[in-house]
Amino acid sequence: HAKKNRLDQQIYTQQIDGNTLERLQLINELKSAIDNGELVLFYQPKLDLKLKKVTHVEALVRWQHPDRGMIPPDLFIPIAEQMGQMNALTHWVINESLEQYLKWKSQDIELCIAINISAENLKDEGFCQYVLDLVTHKGVPIDVLTLEITEDAVVSDPENAIKQLTVLKKSGLKLSIDDYGTGYSSLAQLKQLPVDELKIDKSFVQNLMVNQDDRIIVNSTLQLAHNLGLSVVAEGIEDEGALNWLIERGCELGQGFYLSRPLDADKITDWLVSSPY
Ligand code: C2E
Ligand code: CA
Ligand code: CA
Ligand code: CA
């Protein structure tokens, strides 16, 4: 089943990439997708590896297209970035996540939620005030939210990015460096950002049990991050071996298909209730 999904996604990617006309159509349709309620959030659990308990979820957007079916974010996020739609999209994602937080809370499920932020968001001067106002308005504790940012979201305008991130961090929001290890910055440079957490990219974690280089990289990243006072999330955990290896080395949080794929709110709620975590 998992394999089939991936295959569908690959086929879909090829179709759209190979067809400019279709891409142009998608660009047009994306503008109304938010207003038409076609975006949905899926949630993937992050397991606290010490408590063996799911304490966080990452919100991952999908586009439920009326004709084309489910479109994965890798296909439309880059378009949204190019078309100046990213602020509207992220505003929707944060709103929806906070609503889901409140829904879970009313069911006695307490979860922190991580949201992905793009370069476009940090370029918007009003972004951090928008986030803070919204959280206050909904009456949600600020430390419920983690913002996941990739280093390329910062490099284009580091001064402004650091300014906005510092305001958010001072207000109590958690900040996480996403896809760590895939960019060009060193951890020493990234440490200048007011971050709490490092997410080791899945490319280093997926083959942990068979690739010694990956184990060396992840091991030294864990040590360096811990020495710098950062907690670490490993994404892309696909087998029990990787999970146990990370637990033994004091990695704080784990995420991956071995635990659960991203699921819609109803399915993840069922999973949370029935899983051993
Ligand atoms: P990301 O932030 O690095 O999210 C992790 C991606 O890895 C997700 O793909 C998730 O389904 C996948 N993943 C999780 N565990 C495993 C695993 O064990 N094995 C493998 N092979 N993959 C795993 P997804 O949901 O397709 O999202 C792709 C990317 O799209 C995200 O990468 C993120 O960069 C972007 N994205 C998704 N939602 C949003 C959003 O709301 N805003 C922004 N700005 N970007 C988003
Ligand atoms: Ca992420
Ligand atoms: Ca990532
Ligand atoms: Ca990524």
Coordinates of C-alpha atoms and ligand atoms in Angstrom, one line a residue:
H1 CA 0.0 0.0 0.0
A2 CA 2.8 2.4 1.0
K3 CA 4.7 1.5 -2.1
K4 CA 1.7 2.1 -4.3
N5 CA 1.2 5.6 -2.9
R6 CA 4.8 6.4 -3.6
L7 CA 4.4 5.1 -7.1
D8 CA 1.2 7.1 -7.7
Q9 CA 3.0 10.2 -6.5
Q10 CA 6.0 9.6 -8.8
I11 CA 3.7 9.1 -11.8
Y12 CA 1.8 12.2 -10.9
T13 CA 5.0 14.2 -10.5
Q14 CA 6.2 13.1 -14.0
Q15 CA 2.9 14.0 -15.5
I16 CA 2.8 17.5 -14.2
D17 CA 6.5 18.2 -14.6
G18 CA 6.3 17.0 -18.2
N19 CA 3.3 19.1 -19.1
T20 CA 3.6 22.9 -19.0
L21 CA 0.0 23.4 -19.9
E22 CA -1.1 21.4 -16.9
R23 CA 1.3 23.3 -14.7
L24 CA -0.1 26.6 -15.9
Q25 CA -3.6 25.3 -15.1
L26 CA -2.5 24.3 -11.6
I27 CA -1.1 27.7 -11.0
N28 CA -4.4 29.3 -11.8
E29 CA -6.4 26.8 -9.7
L30 CA -4.1 27.2 -6.7
K31 CA -5.3 30.7 -6.2
S32 CA -8.9 29.6 -5.5
A33 CA -8.0 26.3 -3.8
I34 CA -7.7 27.9 -0.3
D35 CA -11.0 29.8 -0.6
N36 CA -12.7 26.7 -2.0
G37 CA -11.6 24.6 1.0
E38 CA -9.6 22.3 -1.1
L39 CA -6.5 22.2 1.2
V40 CA -6.3 19.6 3.9
L41 CA -3.8 19.1 6.7
F42 CA -2.4 15.7 7.4
Y43 CA -0.6 15.1 10.7
Q44 CA 2.4 12.9 11.4
P45 CA 3.3 12.0 15.0
K46 CA 6.6 12.8 16.6
L47 CA 7.4 10.3 19.3
D48 CA 9.1 11.5 22.5
L49 CA 11.8 8.8 22.6
K50 CA 12.3 9.0 26.4
L51 CA 8.7 9.0 27.4
K52 CA 7.7 6.7 24.6
K53 CA 4.7 9.0 24.1
V54 CA 3.5 11.1 21.2
T55 CA 3.9 14.7 22.3
H56 CA 3.9 16.5 19.0
V57 CA 2.6 16.2 15.5
E58 CA 3.8 17.9 12.3
A59 CA 1.1 19.4 10.1
L60 CA 1.7 18.6 6.4
V61 CA -0.6 20.2 3.8
R62 CA -2.2 18.4 0.8
W63 CA -4.4 19.7 -2.0
Q64 CA -7.5 17.7 -2.4
H65 CA -8.2 18.6 -6.0
P66 CA -11.7 18.1 -7.2
D67 CA -10.6 16.4 -10.5
R68 CA -7.0 15.4 -10.0
G69 CA -7.2 13.9 -6.6
M70 CA -4.7 14.3 -3.8
I71 CA -1.8 16.5 -4.8
P72 CA 1.3 16.3 -2.6
P73 CA 3.0 19.5 -1.3
D74 CA 6.2 19.1 -3.2
L75 CA 4.2 19.8 -6.3
F76 CA 2.3 22.9 -5.3
I77 CA 4.4 24.6 -2.5
P78 CA 7.1 25.7 -5.1
I79 CA 4.3 27.1 -7.3
A80 CA 2.7 28.9 -4.3
E81 CA 6.1 30.4 -3.5
Q82 CA 6.6 31.6 -7.1
M83 CA 3.1 33.0 -7.3
G84 CA 3.2 34.9 -4.0
Q85 CA 0.6 32.7 -2.4
M86 CA 2.7 31.4 0.4
N87 CA 1.4 33.9 3.0
A88 CA -2.2 33.0 2.4
L89 CA -1.3 29.3 2.5
T90 CA 0.7 29.5 5.7
H91 CA -2.0 31.7 7.4
W92 CA -4.5 28.9 6.5
V93 CA -2.2 26.2 7.8
I94 CA -1.7 28.0 11.2
N95 CA -5.4 28.7 11.5
E96 CA -6.4 25.1 10.8
S97 CA -3.7 23.7 13.1
L98 CA -4.8 25.9 16.0
E99 CA -8.5 24.8 15.4
Q100 CA -7.3 21.2 15.4
Y101 CA -5.3 21.8 18.6
L102 CA -8.5 23.0 20.3
K103 CA -10.5 20.1 18.9
W104 CA -8.0 17.6 20.4
K105 CA -7.9 19.5 23.6
S106 CA -11.7 19.1 24.0
Q107 CA -11.2 15.4 23.6
D108 CA -8.5 15.4 26.3
I109 CA -5.7 14.9 23.7
E110 CA -2.9 17.4 24.4
L111 CA -0.5 17.8 21.4
C112 CA 2.0 20.4 20.3
I113 CA 1.9 21.1 16.6
A114 CA 4.8 21.8 14.2
I115 CA 4.2 23.9 11.1
N116 CA 6.4 24.4 8.1
I117 CA 7.4 28.0 7.3
S118 CA 8.9 29.1 4.0
A119 CA 11.2 31.9 2.9
E120 CA 8.3 34.0 1.7
N121 CA 6.8 34.1 5.2
L122 CA 9.9 35.4 6.8
K123 CA 10.2 38.1 4.1
D124 CA 6.7 39.4 5.1
E125 CA 7.3 42.0 7.7
G126 CA 3.9 41.4 9.3
F127 CA 4.3 37.6 9.6
C128 CA 5.3 37.3 13.3
Q129 CA 2.7 39.7 14.5
Y130 CA 0.1 37.8 12.5
V131 CA 1.1 34.5 14.3
L132 CA 1.2 36.1 17.7
D133 CA -2.2 37.8 17.3
L134 CA -3.8 34.7 16.0
V135 CA -2.6 32.5 18.9
T136 CA -3.8 35.1 21.4
H137 CA -7.1 35.4 19.6
K138 CA -7.7 31.7 19.8
G139 CA -6.6 31.4 23.4
V140 CA -3.9 28.8 22.6
P141 CA -0.7 28.7 24.7
I142 CA 2.1 30.0 22.5
D143 CA 4.5 27.1 23.3
V144 CA 2.1 24.7 21.5
L145 CA 3.5 25.9 18.2
T146 CA 6.8 24.9 16.7
L147 CA 7.9 26.5 13.5
E148 CA 10.0 24.4 11.2
I149 CA 12.3 26.4 8.9
T150 CA 14.8 25.3 6.4
E151 CA 18.1 27.1 6.1
D152 CA 17.3 28.4 2.7
A153 CA 14.4 30.3 4.3
V154 CA 17.0 32.2 6.2
V155 CA 20.0 32.7 3.8
S156 CA 18.2 35.1 1.3
D157 CA 17.7 37.8 4.0
P158 CA 19.3 36.6 7.2
E159 CA 19.0 40.0 9.0
N160 CA 15.3 40.2 8.7
A161 CA 14.8 36.5 9.3
I162 CA 16.7 36.6 12.5
K163 CA 14.8 39.7 13.6
Q164 CA 11.4 38.0 13.1
L165 CA 12.5 34.7 14.5
T166 CA 13.9 36.4 17.6
V167 CA 10.5 38.1 18.3
L168 CA 8.7 34.8 17.9
K169 CA 11.2 33.0 20.1
K170 CA 11.0 35.6 22.8
S171 CA 7.2 35.2 22.8
G172 CA 7.7 31.5 23.7
L173 CA 7.3 29.8 20.3
K174 CA 9.6 26.9 19.5
L175 CA 11.9 27.1 16.5
S176 CA 13.3 24.1 14.6
I177 CA 15.8 23.8 11.8
D178 CA 14.3 21.4 9.2
D179 CA 16.2 19.2 6.8
Y180 CA 19.4 19.6 8.7
G181 CA 22.5 18.4 6.9
T182 CA 21.2 19.0 3.3
G183 CA 22.2 22.7 3.0
Y184 CA 25.5 24.4 3.0
S185 CA 25.4 26.1 6.4
S186 CA 27.3 24.8 9.4
L187 CA 25.7 24.2 12.7
A188 CA 27.9 27.0 14.0
Q189 CA 26.2 29.4 11.6
L190 CA 22.8 28.1 12.3
K191 CA 23.4 28.5 16.0
Q192 CA 23.2 32.2 15.4
L193 CA 19.5 31.7 14.9
P194 CA 17.4 31.5 18.0
V195 CA 16.5 27.8 17.5
D196 CA 15.6 25.2 20.1
E197 CA 15.7 22.1 17.9
L198 CA 17.4 20.4 15.0
K199 CA 15.6 18.0 12.6
I200 CA 18.1 15.6 11.0
D201 CA 17.1 15.1 7.4
K202 CA 15.5 11.8 6.5
S203 CA 18.2 11.1 3.9
F204 CA 20.6 10.3 6.8
V205 CA 18.0 8.3 8.9
Q206 CA 16.2 6.1 6.3
N207 CA 19.2 3.8 5.8
L208 CA 20.8 4.1 9.3
M209 CA 21.0 0.4 9.9
V210 CA 22.8 -0.4 6.6
N211 CA 24.9 2.7 6.0
Q212 CA 27.8 3.2 8.4
D213 CA 28.5 6.7 7.0
D214 CA 25.0 7.8 8.0
R215 CA 25.5 6.4 11.5
I216 CA 28.7 8.4 11.8
I217 CA 27.0 11.6 10.6
V218 CA 23.9 11.2 12.8
N219 CA 26.0 10.3 15.8
S220 CA 28.2 13.3 15.6
T221 CA 25.2 15.6 14.8
L222 CA 23.5 14.4 18.0
Q223 CA 26.6 15.1 20.0
L224 CA 27.2 18.5 18.5
A225 CA 23.6 19.5 18.8
H226 CA 23.4 18.4 22.4
N227 CA 26.6 20.2 23.3
L228 CA 25.1 23.3 21.8
G229 CA 22.0 22.8 24.0
L230 CA 19.7 21.9 21.1
S231 CA 17.3 19.0 21.1
V232 CA 17.2 16.7 18.1
V233 CA 14.4 15.2 16.0
A234 CA 15.2 12.4 13.6
E235 CA 12.8 12.2 10.7
G236 CA 12.5 9.3 8.2
I237 CA 12.5 6.4 10.8
E238 CA 11.5 3.5 8.6
D239 CA 12.4 0.5 10.8
E240 CA 12.7 -0.7 14.3
G241 CA 16.5 -0.9 14.2
A242 CA 16.8 2.9 13.4
L243 CA 14.3 3.7 16.2
N244 CA 16.2 1.7 18.8
W245 CA 19.6 3.0 17.6
L246 CA 18.3 6.6 18.1
I247 CA 16.8 5.9 21.5
E248 CA 20.1 4.5 22.7
R249 CA 21.9 7.6 21.6
G250 CA 19.6 10.0 23.4
C251 CA 17.8 11.5 20.4
E252 CA 14.8 13.4 21.8
L253 CA 12.1 12.9 19.2
G254 CA 11.5 10.5 16.3
Q255 CA 9.2 10.7 13.3
G256 CA 8.8 8.3 10.4
F257 CA 6.7 5.8 8.4
Y258 CA 7.7 3.1 10.9
L259 CA 5.7 4.9 13.6
S260 CA 3.0 6.3 11.3
R261 CA 2.6 8.0 7.9
P262 CA 1.0 11.4 7.9
L263 CA -2.8 10.9 8.3
D264 CA -5.8 13.1 8.2
A265 CA -7.2 14.4 11.5
D266 CA -9.7 11.6 12.0
K267 CA -7.3 8.8 11.1
I268 CA -4.5 10.2 13.3
T269 CA -6.9 10.6 16.2
D270 CA -7.8 6.9 15.8
W271 CA -4.1 6.0 15.6
L272 CA -3.4 8.0 18.7
V273 CA -6.1 6.3 20.7
S274 CA -5.1 2.7 19.6
S275 CA -1.3 3.0 19.3
P276 CA 0.9 1.8 22.2
Y277 CA 2.3 5.3 22.5
Ligands
C2E1 P1 9.3 18.1 5.3 O1 9.0 19.3 6.1 O2 10.8 17.7 5.3 O3 8.3 17.0 5.8 C1 8.7 15.6 5.9 C2 8.3 14.9 4.6 O4 8.8 13.5 4.7 C3 6.8 14.6 4.5 O5 6.5 14.6 3.1 C4 6.6 13.3 5.1 O6 5.5 12.6 4.6 C5 7.8 12.6 4.7 N1 8.2 11.5 5.6 C6 8.0 11.4 6.9 N2 8.4 10.3 7.4 C7 9.0 9.6 6.4 C8 9.7 8.3 6.3 O7 9.9 7.6 7.2 N3 10.2 8.0 5.0 C9 10.0 8.8 4.0 N4 10.5 8.4 2.8 N5 9.4 10.0 4.0 C10 8.9 10.4 5.2 P2 5.3 15.5 2.5 O8 4.1 15.5 3.4 O9 5.0 15.0 1.1 O10 5.9 17.0 2.5 C11 6.9 17.3 1.6 C12 7.4 18.7 1.9 O11 6.5 19.7 1.6 C13 7.7 18.9 3.4 O12 9.0 18.4 3.7 C14 7.8 20.4 3.4 O13 9.0 20.9 2.9 C15 6.7 20.8 2.4 N6 5.4 21.1 3.1 C16 4.4 20.3 3.5 N7 3.5 21.0 4.1 C17 3.9 22.3 4.1 C18 3.3 23.5 4.6 O14 2.2 23.5 5.2 N8 4.0 24.6 4.4 C19 5.2 24.6 3.8 N9 5.9 25.8 3.7 N10 5.8 23.5 3.3 C20 5.1 22.3 3.5
CA2 CA 9.1 19.8 8.2
CA3 CA 12.3 17.7 6.9
CA4 CA 12.0 18.6 3.2

